[in-house]
PDB file of C-alpha atoms and ligand atoms in Angstrom:
ATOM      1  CA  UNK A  15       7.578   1.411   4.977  1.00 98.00           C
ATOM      2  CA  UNK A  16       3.945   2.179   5.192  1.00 98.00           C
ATOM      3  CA  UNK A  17       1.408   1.036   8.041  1.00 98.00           C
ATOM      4  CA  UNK A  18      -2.423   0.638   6.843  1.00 98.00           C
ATOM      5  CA  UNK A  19      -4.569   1.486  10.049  1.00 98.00           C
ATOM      6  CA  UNK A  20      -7.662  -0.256   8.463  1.00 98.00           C
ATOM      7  CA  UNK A  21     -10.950   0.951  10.646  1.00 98.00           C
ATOM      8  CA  UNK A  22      -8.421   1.563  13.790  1.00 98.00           C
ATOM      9  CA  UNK A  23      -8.166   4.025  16.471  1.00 98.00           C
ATOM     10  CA  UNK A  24      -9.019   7.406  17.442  1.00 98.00           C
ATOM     11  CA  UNK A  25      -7.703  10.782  17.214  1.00 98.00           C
ATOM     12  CA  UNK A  26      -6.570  10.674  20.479  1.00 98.00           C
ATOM     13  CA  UNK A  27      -4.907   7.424  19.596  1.00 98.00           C
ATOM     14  CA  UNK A  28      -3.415   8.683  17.117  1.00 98.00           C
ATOM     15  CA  UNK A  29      -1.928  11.681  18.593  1.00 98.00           C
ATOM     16  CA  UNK A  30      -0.305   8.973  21.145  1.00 98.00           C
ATOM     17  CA  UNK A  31       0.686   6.703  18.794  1.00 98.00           C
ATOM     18  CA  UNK A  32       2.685   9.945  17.181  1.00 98.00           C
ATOM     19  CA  UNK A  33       4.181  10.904  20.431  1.00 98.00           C
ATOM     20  CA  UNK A  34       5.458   7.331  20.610  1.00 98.00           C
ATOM     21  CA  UNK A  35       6.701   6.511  17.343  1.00 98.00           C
ATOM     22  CA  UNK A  36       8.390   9.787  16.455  1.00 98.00           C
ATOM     23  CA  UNK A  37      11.270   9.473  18.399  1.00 98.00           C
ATOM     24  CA  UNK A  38      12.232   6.022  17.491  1.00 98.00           C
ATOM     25  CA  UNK A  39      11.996   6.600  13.658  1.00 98.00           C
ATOM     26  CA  UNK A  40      14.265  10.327  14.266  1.00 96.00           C
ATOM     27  CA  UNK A  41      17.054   9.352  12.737  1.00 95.00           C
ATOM     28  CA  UNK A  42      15.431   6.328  10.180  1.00 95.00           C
ATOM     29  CA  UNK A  43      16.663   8.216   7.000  1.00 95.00           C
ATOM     30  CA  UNK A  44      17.117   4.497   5.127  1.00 96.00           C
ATOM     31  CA  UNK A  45      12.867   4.843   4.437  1.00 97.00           C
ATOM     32  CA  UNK A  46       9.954   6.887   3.354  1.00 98.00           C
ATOM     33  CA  UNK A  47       7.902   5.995   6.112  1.00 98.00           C
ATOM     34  CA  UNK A  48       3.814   6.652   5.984  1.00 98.00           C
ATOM     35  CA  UNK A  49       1.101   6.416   8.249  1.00 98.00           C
ATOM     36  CA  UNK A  50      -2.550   5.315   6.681  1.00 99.00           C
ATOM     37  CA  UNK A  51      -5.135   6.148   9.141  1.00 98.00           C
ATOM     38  CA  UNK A  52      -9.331   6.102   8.177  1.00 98.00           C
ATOM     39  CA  UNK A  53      -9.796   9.383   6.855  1.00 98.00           C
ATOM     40  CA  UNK A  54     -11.264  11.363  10.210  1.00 98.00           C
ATOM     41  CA  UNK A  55      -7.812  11.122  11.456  1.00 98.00           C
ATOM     42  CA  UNK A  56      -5.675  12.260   8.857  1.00 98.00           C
ATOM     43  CA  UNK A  57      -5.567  15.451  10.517  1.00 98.00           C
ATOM     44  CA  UNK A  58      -4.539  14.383  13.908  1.00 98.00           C
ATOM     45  CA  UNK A  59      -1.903  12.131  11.762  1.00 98.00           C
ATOM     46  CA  UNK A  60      -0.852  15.365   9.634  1.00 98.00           C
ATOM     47  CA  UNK A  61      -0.521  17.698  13.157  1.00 98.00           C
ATOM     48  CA  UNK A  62       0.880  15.173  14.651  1.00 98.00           C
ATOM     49  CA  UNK A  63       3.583  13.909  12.370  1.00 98.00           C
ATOM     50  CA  UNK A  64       4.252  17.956  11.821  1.00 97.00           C
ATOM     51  CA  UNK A  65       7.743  18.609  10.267  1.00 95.00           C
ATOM     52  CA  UNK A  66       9.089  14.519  10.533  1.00 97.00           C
ATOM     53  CA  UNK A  67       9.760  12.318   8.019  1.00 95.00           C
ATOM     54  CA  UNK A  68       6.382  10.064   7.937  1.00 98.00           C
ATOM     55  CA  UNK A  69       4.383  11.234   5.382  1.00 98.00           C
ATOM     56  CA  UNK A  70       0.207  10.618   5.694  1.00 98.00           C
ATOM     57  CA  UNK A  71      -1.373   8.744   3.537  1.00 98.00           C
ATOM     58  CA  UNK A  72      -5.805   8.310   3.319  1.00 98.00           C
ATOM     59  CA  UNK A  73      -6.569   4.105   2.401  1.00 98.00           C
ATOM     60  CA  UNK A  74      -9.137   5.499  -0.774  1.00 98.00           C
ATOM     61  CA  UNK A  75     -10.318   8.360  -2.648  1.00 98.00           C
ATOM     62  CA  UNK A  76     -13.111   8.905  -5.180  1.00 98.00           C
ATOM     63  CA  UNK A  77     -12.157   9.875  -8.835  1.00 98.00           C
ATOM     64  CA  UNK A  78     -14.645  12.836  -8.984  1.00 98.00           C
ATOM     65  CA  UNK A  79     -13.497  16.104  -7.824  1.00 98.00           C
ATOM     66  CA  UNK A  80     -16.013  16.621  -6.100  1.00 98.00           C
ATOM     67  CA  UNK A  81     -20.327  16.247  -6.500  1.00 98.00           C
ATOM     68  CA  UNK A  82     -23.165  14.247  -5.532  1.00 98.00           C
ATOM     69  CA  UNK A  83     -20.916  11.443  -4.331  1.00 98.00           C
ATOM     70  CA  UNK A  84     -22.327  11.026  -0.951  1.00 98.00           C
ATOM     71  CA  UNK A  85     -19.925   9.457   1.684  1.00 97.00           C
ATOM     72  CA  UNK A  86     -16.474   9.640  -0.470  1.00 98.00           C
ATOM     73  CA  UNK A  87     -13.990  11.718  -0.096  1.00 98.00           C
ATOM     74  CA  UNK A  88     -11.837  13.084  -3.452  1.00 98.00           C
ATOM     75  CA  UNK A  89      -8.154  13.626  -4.505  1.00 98.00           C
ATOM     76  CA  UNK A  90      -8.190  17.572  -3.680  1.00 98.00           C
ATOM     77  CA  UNK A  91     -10.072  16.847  -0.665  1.00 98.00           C
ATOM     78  CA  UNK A  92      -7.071  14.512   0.618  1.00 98.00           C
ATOM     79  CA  UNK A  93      -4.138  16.777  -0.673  1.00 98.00           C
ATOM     80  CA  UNK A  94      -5.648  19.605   0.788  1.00 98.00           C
ATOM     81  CA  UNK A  95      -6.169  17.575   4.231  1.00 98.00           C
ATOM     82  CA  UNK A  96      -1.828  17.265   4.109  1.00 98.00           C
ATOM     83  CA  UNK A  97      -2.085  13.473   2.785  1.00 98.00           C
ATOM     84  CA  UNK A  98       1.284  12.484   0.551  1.00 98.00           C
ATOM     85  CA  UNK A  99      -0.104   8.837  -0.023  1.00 98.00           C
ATOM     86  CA  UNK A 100      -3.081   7.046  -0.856  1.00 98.00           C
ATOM     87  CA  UNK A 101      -3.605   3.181  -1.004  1.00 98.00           C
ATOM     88  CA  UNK A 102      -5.604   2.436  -4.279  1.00 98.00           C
ATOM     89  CA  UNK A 103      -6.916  -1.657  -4.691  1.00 98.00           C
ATOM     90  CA  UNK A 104      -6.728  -3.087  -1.067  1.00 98.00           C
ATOM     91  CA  UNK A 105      -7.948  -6.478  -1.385  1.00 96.00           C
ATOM     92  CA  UNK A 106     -10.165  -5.281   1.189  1.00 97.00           C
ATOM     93  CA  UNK A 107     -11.633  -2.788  -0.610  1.00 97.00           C
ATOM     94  CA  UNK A 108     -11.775  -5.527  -3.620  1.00 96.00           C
ATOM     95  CA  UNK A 109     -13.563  -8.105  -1.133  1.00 94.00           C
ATOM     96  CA  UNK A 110     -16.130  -6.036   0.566  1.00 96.00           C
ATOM     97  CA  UNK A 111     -16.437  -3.134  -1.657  1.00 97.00           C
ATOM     98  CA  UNK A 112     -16.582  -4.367  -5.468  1.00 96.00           C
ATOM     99  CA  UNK A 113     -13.258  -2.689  -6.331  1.00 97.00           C
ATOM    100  CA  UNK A 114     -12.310  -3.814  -9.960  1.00 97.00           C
ATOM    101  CA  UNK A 115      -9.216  -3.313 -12.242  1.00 97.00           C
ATOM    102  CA  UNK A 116     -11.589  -0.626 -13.692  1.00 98.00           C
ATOM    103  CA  UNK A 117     -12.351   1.566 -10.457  1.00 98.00           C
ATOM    104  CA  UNK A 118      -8.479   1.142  -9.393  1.00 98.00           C
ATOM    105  CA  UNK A 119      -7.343   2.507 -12.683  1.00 98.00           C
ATOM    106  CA  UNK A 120     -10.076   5.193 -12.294  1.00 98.00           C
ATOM    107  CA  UNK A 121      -8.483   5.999  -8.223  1.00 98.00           C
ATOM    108  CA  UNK A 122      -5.048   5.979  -9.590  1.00 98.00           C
ATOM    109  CA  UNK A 123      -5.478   8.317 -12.112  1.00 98.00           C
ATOM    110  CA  UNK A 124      -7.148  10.746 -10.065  1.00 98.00           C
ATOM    111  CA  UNK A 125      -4.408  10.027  -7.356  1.00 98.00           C
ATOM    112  CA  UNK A 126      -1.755  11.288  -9.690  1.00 98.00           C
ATOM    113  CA  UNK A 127      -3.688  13.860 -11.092  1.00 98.00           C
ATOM    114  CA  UNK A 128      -4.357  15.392  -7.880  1.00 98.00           C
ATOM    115  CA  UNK A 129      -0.515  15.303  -6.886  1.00 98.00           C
ATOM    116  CA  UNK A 130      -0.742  12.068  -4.511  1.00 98.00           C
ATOM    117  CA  UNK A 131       1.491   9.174  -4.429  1.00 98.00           C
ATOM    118  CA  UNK A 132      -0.375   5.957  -5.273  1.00 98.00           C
ATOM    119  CA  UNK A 133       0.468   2.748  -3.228  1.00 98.00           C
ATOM    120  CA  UNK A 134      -1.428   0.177  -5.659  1.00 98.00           C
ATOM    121  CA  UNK A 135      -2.581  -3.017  -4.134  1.00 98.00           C
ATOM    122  CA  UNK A 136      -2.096  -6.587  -5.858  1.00 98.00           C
ATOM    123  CA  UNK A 137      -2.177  -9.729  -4.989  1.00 98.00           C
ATOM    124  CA  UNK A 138      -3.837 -13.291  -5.280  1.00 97.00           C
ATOM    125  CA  UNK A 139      -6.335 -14.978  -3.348  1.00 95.00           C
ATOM    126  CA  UNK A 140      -5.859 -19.087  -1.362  1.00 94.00           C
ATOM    127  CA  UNK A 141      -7.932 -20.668  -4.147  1.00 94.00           C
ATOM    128  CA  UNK A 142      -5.858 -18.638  -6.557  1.00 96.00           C
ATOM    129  CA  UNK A 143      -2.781 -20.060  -5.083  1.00 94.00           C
ATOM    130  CA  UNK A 144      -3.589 -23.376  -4.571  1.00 93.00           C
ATOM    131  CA  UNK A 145      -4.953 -23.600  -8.013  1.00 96.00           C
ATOM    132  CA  UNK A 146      -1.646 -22.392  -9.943  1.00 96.00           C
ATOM    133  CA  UNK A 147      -3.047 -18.944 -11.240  1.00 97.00           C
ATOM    134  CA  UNK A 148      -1.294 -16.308  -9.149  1.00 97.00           C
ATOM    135  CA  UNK A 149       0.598 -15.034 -12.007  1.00 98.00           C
ATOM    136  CA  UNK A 150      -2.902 -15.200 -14.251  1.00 98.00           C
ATOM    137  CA  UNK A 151      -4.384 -13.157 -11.250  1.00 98.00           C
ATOM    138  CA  UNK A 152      -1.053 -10.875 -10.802  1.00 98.00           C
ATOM    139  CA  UNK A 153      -0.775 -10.373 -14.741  1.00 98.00           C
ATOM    140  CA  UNK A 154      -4.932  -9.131 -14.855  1.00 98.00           C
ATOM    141  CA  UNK A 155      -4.180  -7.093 -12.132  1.00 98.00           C
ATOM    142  CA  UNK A 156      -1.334  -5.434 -13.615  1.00 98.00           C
ATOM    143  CA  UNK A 157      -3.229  -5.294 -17.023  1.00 98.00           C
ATOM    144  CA  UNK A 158      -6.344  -3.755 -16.121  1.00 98.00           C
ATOM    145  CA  UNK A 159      -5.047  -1.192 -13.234  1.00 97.00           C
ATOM    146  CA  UNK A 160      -2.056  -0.768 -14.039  1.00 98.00           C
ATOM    147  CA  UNK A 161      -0.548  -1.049 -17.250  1.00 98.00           C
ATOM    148  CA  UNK A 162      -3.456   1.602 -19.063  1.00 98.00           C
ATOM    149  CA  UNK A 163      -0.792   4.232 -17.404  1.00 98.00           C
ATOM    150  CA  UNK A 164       1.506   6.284 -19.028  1.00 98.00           C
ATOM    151  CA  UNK A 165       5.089   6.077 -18.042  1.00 98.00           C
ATOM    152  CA  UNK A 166       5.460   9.830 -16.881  1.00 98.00           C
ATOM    153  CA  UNK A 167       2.188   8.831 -14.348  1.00 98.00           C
ATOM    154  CA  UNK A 168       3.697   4.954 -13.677  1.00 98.00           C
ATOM    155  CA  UNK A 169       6.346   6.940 -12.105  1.00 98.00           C
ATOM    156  CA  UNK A 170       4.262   8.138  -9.956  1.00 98.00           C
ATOM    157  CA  UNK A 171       3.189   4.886  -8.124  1.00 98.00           C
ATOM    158  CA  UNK A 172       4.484   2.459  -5.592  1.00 98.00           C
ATOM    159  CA  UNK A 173       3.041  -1.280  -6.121  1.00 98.00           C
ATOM    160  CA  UNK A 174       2.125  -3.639  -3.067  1.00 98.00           C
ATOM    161  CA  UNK A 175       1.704  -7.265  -3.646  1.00 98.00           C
ATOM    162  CA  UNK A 176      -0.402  -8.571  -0.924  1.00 97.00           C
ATOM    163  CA  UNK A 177      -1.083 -12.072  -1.012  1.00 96.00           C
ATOM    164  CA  UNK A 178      -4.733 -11.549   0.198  1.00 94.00           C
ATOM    165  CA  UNK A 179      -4.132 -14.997   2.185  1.00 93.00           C
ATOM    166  CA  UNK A 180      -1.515 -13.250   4.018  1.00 92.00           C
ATOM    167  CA  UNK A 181      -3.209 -10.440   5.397  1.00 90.00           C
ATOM    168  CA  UNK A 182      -3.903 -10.420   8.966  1.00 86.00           C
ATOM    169  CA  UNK A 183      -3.930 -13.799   9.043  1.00 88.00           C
ATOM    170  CA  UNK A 184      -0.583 -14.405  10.812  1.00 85.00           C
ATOM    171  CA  UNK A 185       0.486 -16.256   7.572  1.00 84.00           C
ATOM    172  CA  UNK A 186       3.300 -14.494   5.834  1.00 84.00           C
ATOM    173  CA  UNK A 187       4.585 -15.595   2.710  1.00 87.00           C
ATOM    174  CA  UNK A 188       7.762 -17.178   3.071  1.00 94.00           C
ATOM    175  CA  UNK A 189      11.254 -14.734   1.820  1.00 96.00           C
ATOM    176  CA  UNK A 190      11.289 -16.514  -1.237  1.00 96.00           C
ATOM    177  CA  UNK A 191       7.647 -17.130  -2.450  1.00 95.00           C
ATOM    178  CA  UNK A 192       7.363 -12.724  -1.615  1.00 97.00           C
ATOM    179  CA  UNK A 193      10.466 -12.355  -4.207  1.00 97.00           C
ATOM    180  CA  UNK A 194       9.160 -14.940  -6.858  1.00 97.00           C
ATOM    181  CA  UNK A 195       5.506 -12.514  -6.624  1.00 98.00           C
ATOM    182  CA  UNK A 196       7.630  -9.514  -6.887  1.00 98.00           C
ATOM    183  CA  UNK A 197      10.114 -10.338  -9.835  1.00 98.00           C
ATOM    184  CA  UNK A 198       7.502 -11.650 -11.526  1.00 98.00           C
ATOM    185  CA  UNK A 199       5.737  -8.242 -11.492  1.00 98.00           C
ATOM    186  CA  UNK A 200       8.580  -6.302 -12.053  1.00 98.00           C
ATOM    187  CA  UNK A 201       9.027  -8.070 -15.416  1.00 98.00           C
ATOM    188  CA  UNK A 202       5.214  -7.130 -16.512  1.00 98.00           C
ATOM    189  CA  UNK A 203       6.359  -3.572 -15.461  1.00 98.00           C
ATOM    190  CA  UNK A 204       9.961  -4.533 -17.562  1.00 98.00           C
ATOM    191  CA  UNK A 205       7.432  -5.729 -20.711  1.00 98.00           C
ATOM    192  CA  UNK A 206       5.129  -2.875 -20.278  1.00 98.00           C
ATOM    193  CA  UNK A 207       7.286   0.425 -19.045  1.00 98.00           C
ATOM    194  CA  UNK A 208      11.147  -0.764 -19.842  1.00 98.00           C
ATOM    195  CA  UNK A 209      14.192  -2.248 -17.325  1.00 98.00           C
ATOM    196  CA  UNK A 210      15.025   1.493 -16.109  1.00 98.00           C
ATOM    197  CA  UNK A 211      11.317   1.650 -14.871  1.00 98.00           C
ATOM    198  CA  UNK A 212      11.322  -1.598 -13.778  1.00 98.00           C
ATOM    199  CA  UNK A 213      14.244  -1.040 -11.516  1.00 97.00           C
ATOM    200  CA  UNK A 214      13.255   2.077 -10.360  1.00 97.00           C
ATOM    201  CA  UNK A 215       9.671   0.715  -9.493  1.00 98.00           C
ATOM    202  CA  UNK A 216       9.275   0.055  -5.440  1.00 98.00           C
ATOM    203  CA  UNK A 217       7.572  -3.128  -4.781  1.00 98.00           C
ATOM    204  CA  UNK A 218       6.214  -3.294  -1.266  1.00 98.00           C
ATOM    205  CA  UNK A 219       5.176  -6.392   0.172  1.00 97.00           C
ATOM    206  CA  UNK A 220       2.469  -7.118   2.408  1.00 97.00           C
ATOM    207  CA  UNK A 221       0.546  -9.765   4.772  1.00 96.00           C
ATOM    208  CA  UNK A 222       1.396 -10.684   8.249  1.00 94.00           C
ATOM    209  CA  UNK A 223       4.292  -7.939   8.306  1.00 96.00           C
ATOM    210  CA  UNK A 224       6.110  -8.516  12.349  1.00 97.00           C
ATOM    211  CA  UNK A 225       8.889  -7.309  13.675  1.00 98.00           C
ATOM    212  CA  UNK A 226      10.478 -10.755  13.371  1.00 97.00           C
ATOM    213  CA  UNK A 227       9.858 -11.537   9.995  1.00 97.00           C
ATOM    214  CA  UNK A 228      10.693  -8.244   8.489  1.00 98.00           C
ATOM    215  CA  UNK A 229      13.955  -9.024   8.100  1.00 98.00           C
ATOM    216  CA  UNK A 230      13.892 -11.918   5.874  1.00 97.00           C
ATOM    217  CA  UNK A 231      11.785 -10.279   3.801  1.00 97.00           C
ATOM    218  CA  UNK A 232      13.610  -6.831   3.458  1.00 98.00           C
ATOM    219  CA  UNK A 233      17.148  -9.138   2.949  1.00 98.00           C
ATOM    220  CA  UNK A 234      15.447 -10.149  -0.489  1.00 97.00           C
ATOM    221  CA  UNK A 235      16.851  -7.782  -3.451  1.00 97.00           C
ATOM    222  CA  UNK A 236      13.771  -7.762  -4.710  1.00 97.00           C
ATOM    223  CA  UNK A 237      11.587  -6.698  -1.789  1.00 98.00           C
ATOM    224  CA  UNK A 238      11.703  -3.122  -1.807  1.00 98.00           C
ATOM    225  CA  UNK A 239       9.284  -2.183   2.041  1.00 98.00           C
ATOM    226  CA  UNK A 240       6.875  -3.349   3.720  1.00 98.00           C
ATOM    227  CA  UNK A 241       2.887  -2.529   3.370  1.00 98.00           C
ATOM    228  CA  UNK A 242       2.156  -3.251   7.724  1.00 98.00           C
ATOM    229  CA  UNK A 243      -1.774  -3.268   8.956  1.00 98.00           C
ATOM    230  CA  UNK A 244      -2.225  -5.059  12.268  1.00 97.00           C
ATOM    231  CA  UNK A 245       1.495  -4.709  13.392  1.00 98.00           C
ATOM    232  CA  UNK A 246       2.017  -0.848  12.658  1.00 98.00           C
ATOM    233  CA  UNK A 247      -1.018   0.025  14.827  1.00 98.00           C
ATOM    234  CA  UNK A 248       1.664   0.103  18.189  1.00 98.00           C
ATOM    235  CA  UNK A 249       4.109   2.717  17.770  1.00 98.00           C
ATOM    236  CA  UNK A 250       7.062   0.226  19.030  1.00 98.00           C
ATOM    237  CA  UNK A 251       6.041  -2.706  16.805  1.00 98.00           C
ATOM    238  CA  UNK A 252       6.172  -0.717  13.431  1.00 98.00           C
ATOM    239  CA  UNK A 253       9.149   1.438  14.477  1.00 98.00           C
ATOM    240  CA  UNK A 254      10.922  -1.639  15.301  1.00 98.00           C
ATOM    241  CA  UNK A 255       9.376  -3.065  11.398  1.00 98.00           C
ATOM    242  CA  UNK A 256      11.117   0.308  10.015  1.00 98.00           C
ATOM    243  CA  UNK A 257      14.295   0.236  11.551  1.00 98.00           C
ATOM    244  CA  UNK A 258      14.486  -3.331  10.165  1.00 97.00           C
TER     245      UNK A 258
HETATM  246  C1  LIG B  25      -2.656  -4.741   5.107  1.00 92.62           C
HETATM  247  O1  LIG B  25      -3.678  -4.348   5.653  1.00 92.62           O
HETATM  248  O2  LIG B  25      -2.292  -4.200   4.075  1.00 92.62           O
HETATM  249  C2  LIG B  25      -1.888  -5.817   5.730  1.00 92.62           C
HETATM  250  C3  LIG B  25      -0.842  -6.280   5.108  1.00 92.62           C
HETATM  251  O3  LIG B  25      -2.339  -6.276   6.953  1.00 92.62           O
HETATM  252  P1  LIG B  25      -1.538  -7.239   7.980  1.00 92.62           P
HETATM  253  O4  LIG B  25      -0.117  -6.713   8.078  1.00 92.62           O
HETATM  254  O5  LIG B  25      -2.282  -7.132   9.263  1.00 92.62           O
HETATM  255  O6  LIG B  25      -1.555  -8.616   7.391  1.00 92.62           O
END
């Protein structure tokens, strides 16, 4: 169960939010539970979540180890900041930042490499939808970010299929159109990395995440956690998303 922050709150916030949520996800042992928060606060987030079970994840790197790269922020930089997570291919990154399949294959790898755990956005736009190509748009996704891995560093990632008409829109994808998206990318993972990867493979889904739909979604077999941005910003609303 991971909650993407997005360009959201302080480190004073944060440090509340902490003081909040803690206690109500103390005995959630059912989830790995991570926090995303911009990257100025992943140290409040790290101090904060000290010794508990949510792990702190950064919403990007930059492939380079380090250089001339002015404004990013790399791999080493991250693990040595206390992240565990990193969200690679938001489709807000992809809308207002020129992501590609090429620059999220680029993140992913350096993810790994660096020792973080990848949560690797996909997911079709309305027009895609409407038009009958979600599994075209899924399957190039997949392709070009994904599949170029080897299995030892597939292992390594968690995939989130975020119907980008979903997210923070209020419109959630209904129980079953979420488990068609997700068996239908657990068989490219089945084609590409074998059925024991395939089943091992967590498949998060995300847009519109509440602490009232959460549980049709998580009842689906094939929905594996929940990728939360607006609701997991108050401590009670994404506890109350974890403890499903
Ligand atoms: C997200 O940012 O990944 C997301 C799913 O946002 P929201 O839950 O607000 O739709």
């Amino acid at each position: 169960m991971a909650g993407n922050w997005k360009m959201y709150k302080t480190a004073g916030d944060t440090t509340v939010f902490f003081e909040r949520f803690l206690p109500l996800v103390a005995t959630s042992t059912h989830a790995d539970i991570a926090i995303c928060p911009t990257y100025v606060n992943i140290p409040a987030a790290v101090a904060a979540a000290g010794n508990s079970r949510v792990g702190i994840g950064a919403q990007n790197l930059y492939w380079a180890k380090e250089g001339a790269f002015t404004g990013e922020i790399s791999g080493p930089m991250l693990k040595a900041a206390g992240c565990e997570y990193v969200i690679i291919g938001h489709s807000e990154r992809r809308q207002y930042f020129g992501e590609t399949e090429e620059t999220v294959l680029k993140r992913t790898l350096a993810a790994i490499e660096h020792g973080l755990k990848p949560i690797v956005c996909v997911g079709e736009r309305l027009e895609e939808r409407e038009s009958n190509n979600t599994e075209t748009v899924l399957r190039a996704q997949f392709d070009g970010g994904i599949a170029p891995l080897t299995a030892e560093q597939f292992a390594q990632i968690t995939i989130a299929y975020e119907p980008v008409w979903a997210i923070g829109t209020g419109k959630t994808a209904t129980p079953d159109m979420a488990a068609d998206a997700h068996r239908f990318i657990r068989g490219l993972v089945a084609a590409r990395f074998g059925d024991a990867a395939a089943a091992a493979t967590r498949i998060l889904y995300g847009g519109s995440v509440k602490p009232d739909n959460v549980k049709g979604l998580m009842a689906q077999p094939e929905i594996d956690g929940a990728l939360v941005g607006g609701a997991s910003l108050e401590a009670a609303s994404f506890a109350s998303i974890v403890n499903f």
